Amino acid sequence: MKGEKDGDMADINSDWSRAGQRLKRELKNLGFPTELGDVFIKELGTTTAITRMANYLHTAKPDNLEDMADEMLAICSDRDTWIQLKKSQEANAKITEMLNRKD
């Protein structure tokens, strides 16, 4: 079991690293410093969010930092909303389970 978890974490780290590299590559292609990617990666935090940002850079090809920052903030907001939804669903499931228990 431990090996499986370690393998899963390695896959997650590998995916996260690849997404970050792609984000930096997209920034470089647009003429921005790759160090900006480190800032985006830190703020975005998840592989999905980083990938979404890289996709935005690739398709929209923004030419200014303000547009990129706005998109990053929108992605972070969506991510936070999704996290809150999942927490709420989990709490509701536990409450429903407690209410339906036959004591």
mmCIF file with all atom_site columns, C-alpha atoms in Angstrom:
data_model
loop_
_atom_site.group_PDB
_atom_site.id
_atom_site.type_symbol
_atom_site.label_atom_id
_atom_site.label_alt_id
_atom_site.label_comp_id
_atom_site.label_asym_id
_atom_site.label_entity_id
_atom_site.label_seq_id
_atom_site.pdbx_PDB_ins_code
_atom_site.Cartn_x
_atom_site.Cartn_y
_atom_site.Cartn_z
_atom_site.occupancy
_atom_site.B_iso_or_equiv
_atom_site.pdbx_formal_charge
_atom_site.auth_seq_id
_atom_site.auth_comp_id
_atom_site.auth_asym_id
_atom_site.auth_atom_id
_atom_site.pdbx_PDB_model_num
ATOM 1   C CA . MET A 1 1   ? 0.000   0.000  0.000   1.00 0.00 ? 1   MET A CA 1
ATOM 2   C CA . LYS A 1 2   ? 2.728   2.458  0.898   1.00 0.00 ? 2   LYS A CA 1
ATOM 3   C CA . GLY A 1 3   ? 4.396   2.004  -2.477  1.00 0.00 ? 3   GLY A CA 1
ATOM 4   C CA . GLU A 1 4   ? 1.140   2.805  -4.264  1.00 0.00 ? 4   GLU A CA 1
ATOM 5   C CA . LYS A 1 5   ? 0.744   6.065  -2.384  1.00 0.00 ? 5   LYS A CA 1
ATOM 6   C CA . ASP A 1 6   ? 4.355   6.988  -3.052  1.00 0.00 ? 6   ASP A CA 1
ATOM 7   C CA . GLY A 1 7   ? 3.828   6.236  -6.744  1.00 0.00 ? 7   GLY A CA 1
ATOM 8   C CA . ASP A 1 8   ? 0.666   8.336  -6.819  1.00 0.00 ? 8   ASP A CA 1
ATOM 9   C CA . MET A 1 9   ? 2.512   11.265 -5.248  1.00 0.00 ? 9   MET A CA 1
ATOM 10  C CA . ALA A 1 10  ? 5.341   10.909 -7.759  1.00 0.00 ? 10  ALA A CA 1
ATOM 11  C CA . ASP A 1 11  ? 2.798   11.036 -10.599 1.00 0.00 ? 11  ASP A CA 1
ATOM 12  C CA . ILE A 1 12  ? 1.164   14.123 -9.108  1.00 0.00 ? 12  ILE A CA 1
ATOM 13  C CA . ASN A 1 13  ? 4.525   15.852 -8.678  1.00 0.00 ? 13  ASN A CA 1
ATOM 14  C CA . SER A 1 14  ? 5.518   14.885 -12.218 1.00 0.00 ? 14  SER A CA 1
ATOM 15  C CA . ASP A 1 15  ? 2.242   16.227 -13.654 1.00 0.00 ? 15  ASP A CA 1
ATOM 16  C CA . TRP A 1 16  ? 2.617   19.427 -11.619 1.00 0.00 ? 16  TRP A CA 1
ATOM 17  C CA . SER A 1 17  ? 6.190   19.867 -12.834 1.00 0.00 ? 17  SER A CA 1
ATOM 18  C CA . ARG A 1 18  ? 5.213   19.295 -16.483 1.00 0.00 ? 18  ARG A CA 1
ATOM 19  C CA . ALA A 1 19  ? 2.350   21.769 -16.192 1.00 0.00 ? 19  ALA A CA 1
ATOM 20  C CA . GLY A 1 20  ? 4.704   24.351 -14.690 1.00 0.00 ? 20  GLY A CA 1
ATOM 21  C CA . GLN A 1 21  ? 7.263   23.825 -17.435 1.00 0.00 ? 21  GLN A CA 1
ATOM 22  C CA . ARG A 1 22  ? 4.576   24.254 -20.076 1.00 0.00 ? 22  ARG A CA 1
ATOM 23  C CA . LEU A 1 23  ? 3.347   27.465 -18.431 1.00 0.00 ? 23  LEU A CA 1
ATOM 24  C CA . LYS A 1 24  ? 6.876   28.882 -18.441 1.00 0.00 ? 24  LYS A CA 1
ATOM 25  C CA . ARG A 1 25  ? 7.335   27.839 -22.068 1.00 0.00 ? 25  ARG A CA 1
ATOM 26  C CA . GLU A 1 26  ? 4.127   29.646 -23.066 1.00 0.00 ? 26  GLU A CA 1
ATOM 27  C CA . LEU A 1 27  ? 5.300   32.783 -21.249 1.00 0.00 ? 27  LEU A CA 1
ATOM 28  C CA . LYS A 1 28  ? 8.654   32.614 -23.010 1.00 0.00 ? 28  LYS A CA 1
ATOM 29  C CA . ASN A 1 29  ? 6.929   32.208 -26.386 1.00 0.00 ? 29  ASN A CA 1
ATOM 30  C CA . LEU A 1 30  ? 4.975   35.394 -25.642 1.00 0.00 ? 30  LEU A CA 1
ATOM 31  C CA . GLY A 1 31  ? 8.162   37.272 -24.782 1.00 0.00 ? 31  GLY A CA 1
ATOM 32  C CA . PHE A 1 32  ? 7.708   37.382 -21.007 1.00 0.00 ? 32  PHE A CA 1
ATOM 33  C CA . PRO A 1 33  ? 10.329  36.255 -18.478 1.00 0.00 ? 33  PRO A CA 1
ATOM 34  C CA . THR A 1 34  ? 9.964   32.651 -17.326 1.00 0.00 ? 34  THR A CA 1
ATOM 35  C CA . GLU A 1 35  ? 10.376  33.846 -13.714 1.00 0.00 ? 35  GLU A CA 1
ATOM 36  C CA . LEU A 1 36  ? 6.853   35.196 -14.039 1.00 0.00 ? 36  LEU A CA 1
ATOM 37  C CA . GLY A 1 37  ? 5.805   31.569 -14.324 1.00 0.00 ? 37  GLY A CA 1
ATOM 38  C CA . ASP A 1 38  ? 7.096   30.915 -10.806 1.00 0.00 ? 38  ASP A CA 1
ATOM 39  C CA . VAL A 1 39  ? 4.750   33.611 -9.484  1.00 0.00 ? 39  VAL A CA 1
ATOM 40  C CA . PHE A 1 40  ? 1.788   32.175 -11.395 1.00 0.00 ? 40  PHE A CA 1
ATOM 41  C CA . ILE A 1 41  ? 2.608   28.614 -10.316 1.00 0.00 ? 41  ILE A CA 1
ATOM 42  C CA . LYS A 1 42  ? 2.809   29.613 -6.653  1.00 0.00 ? 42  LYS A CA 1
ATOM 43  C CA . GLU A 1 43  ? -0.516  31.442 -6.783  1.00 0.00 ? 43  GLU A CA 1
ATOM 44  C CA . LEU A 1 44  ? -2.374  28.873 -8.890  1.00 0.00 ? 44  LEU A CA 1
ATOM 45  C CA . GLY A 1 45  ? -1.192  25.978 -6.744  1.00 0.00 ? 45  GLY A CA 1
ATOM 46  C CA . THR A 1 46  ? -2.776  23.005 -8.531  1.00 0.00 ? 46  THR A CA 1
ATOM 47  C CA . THR A 1 47  ? -1.903  21.112 -11.684 1.00 0.00 ? 47  THR A CA 1
ATOM 48  C CA . THR A 1 48  ? -5.358  21.774 -13.113 1.00 0.00 ? 48  THR A CA 1
ATOM 49  C CA . ALA A 1 49  ? -5.147  25.519 -12.496 1.00 0.00 ? 49  ALA A CA 1
ATOM 50  C CA . ILE A 1 50  ? -1.606  25.729 -13.898 1.00 0.00 ? 50  ILE A CA 1
ATOM 51  C CA . THR A 1 51  ? -2.669  23.793 -16.998 1.00 0.00 ? 51  THR A CA 1
ATOM 52  C CA . ARG A 1 52  ? -5.684  26.048 -17.445 1.00 0.00 ? 52  ARG A CA 1
ATOM 53  C CA . MET A 1 53  ? -3.425  29.119 -17.285 1.00 0.00 ? 53  MET A CA 1
ATOM 54  C CA . ALA A 1 54  ? -1.019  27.598 -19.824 1.00 0.00 ? 54  ALA A CA 1
ATOM 55  C CA . ASN A 1 55  ? -3.971  26.880 -22.135 1.00 0.00 ? 55  ASN A CA 1
ATOM 56  C CA . TYR A 1 56  ? -5.124  30.486 -21.783 1.00 0.00 ? 56  TYR A CA 1
ATOM 57  C CA . LEU A 1 57  ? -1.665  31.796 -22.656 1.00 0.00 ? 57  LEU A CA 1
ATOM 58  C CA . HIS A 1 58  ? -1.476  29.489 -25.664 1.00 0.00 ? 58  HIS A CA 1
ATOM 59  C CA . THR A 1 59  ? -4.890  30.339 -27.102 1.00 0.00 ? 59  THR A CA 1
ATOM 60  C CA . ALA A 1 60  ? -5.476  33.978 -26.087 1.00 0.00 ? 60  ALA A CA 1
ATOM 61  C CA . LYS A 1 61  ? -1.855  35.094 -26.528 1.00 0.00 ? 61  LYS A CA 1
ATOM 62  C CA . PRO A 1 62  ? -2.234  38.105 -24.207 1.00 0.00 ? 62  PRO A CA 1
ATOM 63  C CA . ASP A 1 63  ? 0.212   40.915 -24.816 1.00 0.00 ? 63  ASP A CA 1
ATOM 64  C CA . ASN A 1 64  ? 0.123   42.523 -21.384 1.00 0.00 ? 64  ASN A CA 1
ATOM 65  C CA . LEU A 1 65  ? 0.600   41.491 -17.790 1.00 0.00 ? 65  LEU A CA 1
ATOM 66  C CA . GLU A 1 66  ? -2.747  42.903 -16.659 1.00 0.00 ? 66  GLU A CA 1
ATOM 67  C CA . ASP A 1 67  ? -4.732  40.469 -18.806 1.00 0.00 ? 67  ASP A CA 1
ATOM 68  C CA . MET A 1 68  ? -2.632  37.572 -17.545 1.00 0.00 ? 68  MET A CA 1
ATOM 69  C CA . ALA A 1 69  ? -3.090  38.639 -13.926 1.00 0.00 ? 69  ALA A CA 1
ATOM 70  C CA . ASP A 1 70  ? -6.863  38.980 -14.412 1.00 0.00 ? 70  ASP A CA 1
ATOM 71  C CA . GLU A 1 71  ? -7.049  35.469 -15.859 1.00 0.00 ? 71  GLU A CA 1
ATOM 72  C CA . MET A 1 72  ? -4.916  34.064 -13.044 1.00 0.00 ? 72  MET A CA 1
ATOM 73  C CA . LEU A 1 73  ? -7.232  35.649 -10.460 1.00 0.00 ? 73  LEU A CA 1
ATOM 74  C CA . ALA A 1 74  ? -10.302 34.263 -12.260 1.00 0.00 ? 74  ALA A CA 1
ATOM 75  C CA . ILE A 1 75  ? -8.773  30.779 -12.290 1.00 0.00 ? 75  ILE A CA 1
ATOM 76  C CA . CYS A 1 76  ? -7.938  31.057 -8.574  1.00 0.00 ? 76  CYS A CA 1
ATOM 77  C CA . SER A 1 77  ? -11.497 32.175 -7.836  1.00 0.00 ? 77  SER A CA 1
ATOM 78  C CA . ASP A 1 78  ? -12.943 29.216 -9.767  1.00 0.00 ? 78  ASP A CA 1
ATOM 79  C CA . ARG A 1 79  ? -10.581 26.848 -7.939  1.00 0.00 ? 79  ARG A CA 1
ATOM 80  C CA . ASP A 1 80  ? -11.582 28.253 -4.542  1.00 0.00 ? 80  ASP A CA 1
ATOM 81  C CA . THR A 1 81  ? -15.289 28.009 -5.399  1.00 0.00 ? 81  THR A CA 1
ATOM 82  C CA . TRP A 1 82  ? -14.836 24.371 -6.446  1.00 0.00 ? 82  TRP A CA 1
ATOM 83  C CA . ILE A 1 83  ? -12.990 23.565 -3.203  1.00 0.00 ? 83  ILE A CA 1
ATOM 84  C CA . GLN A 1 84  ? -15.775 25.142 -1.136  1.00 0.00 ? 84  GLN A CA 1
ATOM 85  C CA . LEU A 1 85  ? -18.393 23.194 -3.099  1.00 0.00 ? 85  LEU A CA 1
ATOM 86  C CA . LYS A 1 86  ? -16.586 19.900 -2.440  1.00 0.00 ? 86  LYS A CA 1
ATOM 87  C CA . LYS A 1 87  ? -16.272 20.692 1.281   1.00 0.00 ? 87  LYS A CA 1
ATOM 88  C CA . SER A 1 88  ? -19.967 21.537 1.437   1.00 0.00 ? 88  SER A CA 1
ATOM 89  C CA . GLN A 1 89  ? -20.939 18.337 -0.374  1.00 0.00 ? 89  GLN A CA 1
ATOM 90  C CA . GLU A 1 90  ? -18.796 16.294 1.991   1.00 0.00 ? 90  GLU A CA 1
ATOM 91  C CA . ALA A 1 91  ? -20.354 17.945 5.044   1.00 0.00 ? 91  ALA A CA 1
ATOM 92  C CA . ASN A 1 92  ? -23.868 17.438 3.659   1.00 0.00 ? 92  ASN A CA 1
ATOM 93  C CA . ALA A 1 93  ? -23.150 13.764 3.015   1.00 0.00 ? 93  ALA A CA 1
ATOM 94  C CA . LYS A 1 94  ? -21.989 13.287 6.620   1.00 0.00 ? 94  LYS A CA 1
ATOM 95  C CA . ILE A 1 95  ? -25.044 15.069 8.004   1.00 0.00 ? 95  ILE A CA 1
ATOM 96  C CA . THR A 1 96  ? -27.363 12.999 5.796   1.00 0.00 ? 96  THR A CA 1
ATOM 97  C CA . GLU A 1 97  ? -25.628 9.829  6.955   1.00 0.00 ? 97  GLU A CA 1
ATOM 98  C CA . MET A 1 98  ? -26.108 10.836 10.597  1.00 0.00 ? 98  MET A CA 1
ATOM 99  C CA . LEU A 1 99  ? -29.779 11.697 10.049  1.00 0.00 ? 99  LEU A CA 1
ATOM 100 C CA . ASN A 1 100 ? -30.469 8.407  8.283   1.00 0.00 ? 100 ASN A CA 1
ATOM 101 C CA . ARG A 1 101 ? -28.794 6.246  10.931  1.00 0.00 ? 101 ARG A CA 1
ATOM 102 C CA . LYS A 1 102 ? -31.064 3.779  12.647  1.00 0.00 ? 102 LYS A CA 1
ATOM 103 C CA . ASP A 1 103 ? -30.094 3.802  16.295  1.00 0.00 ? 103 ASP A CA 1
#
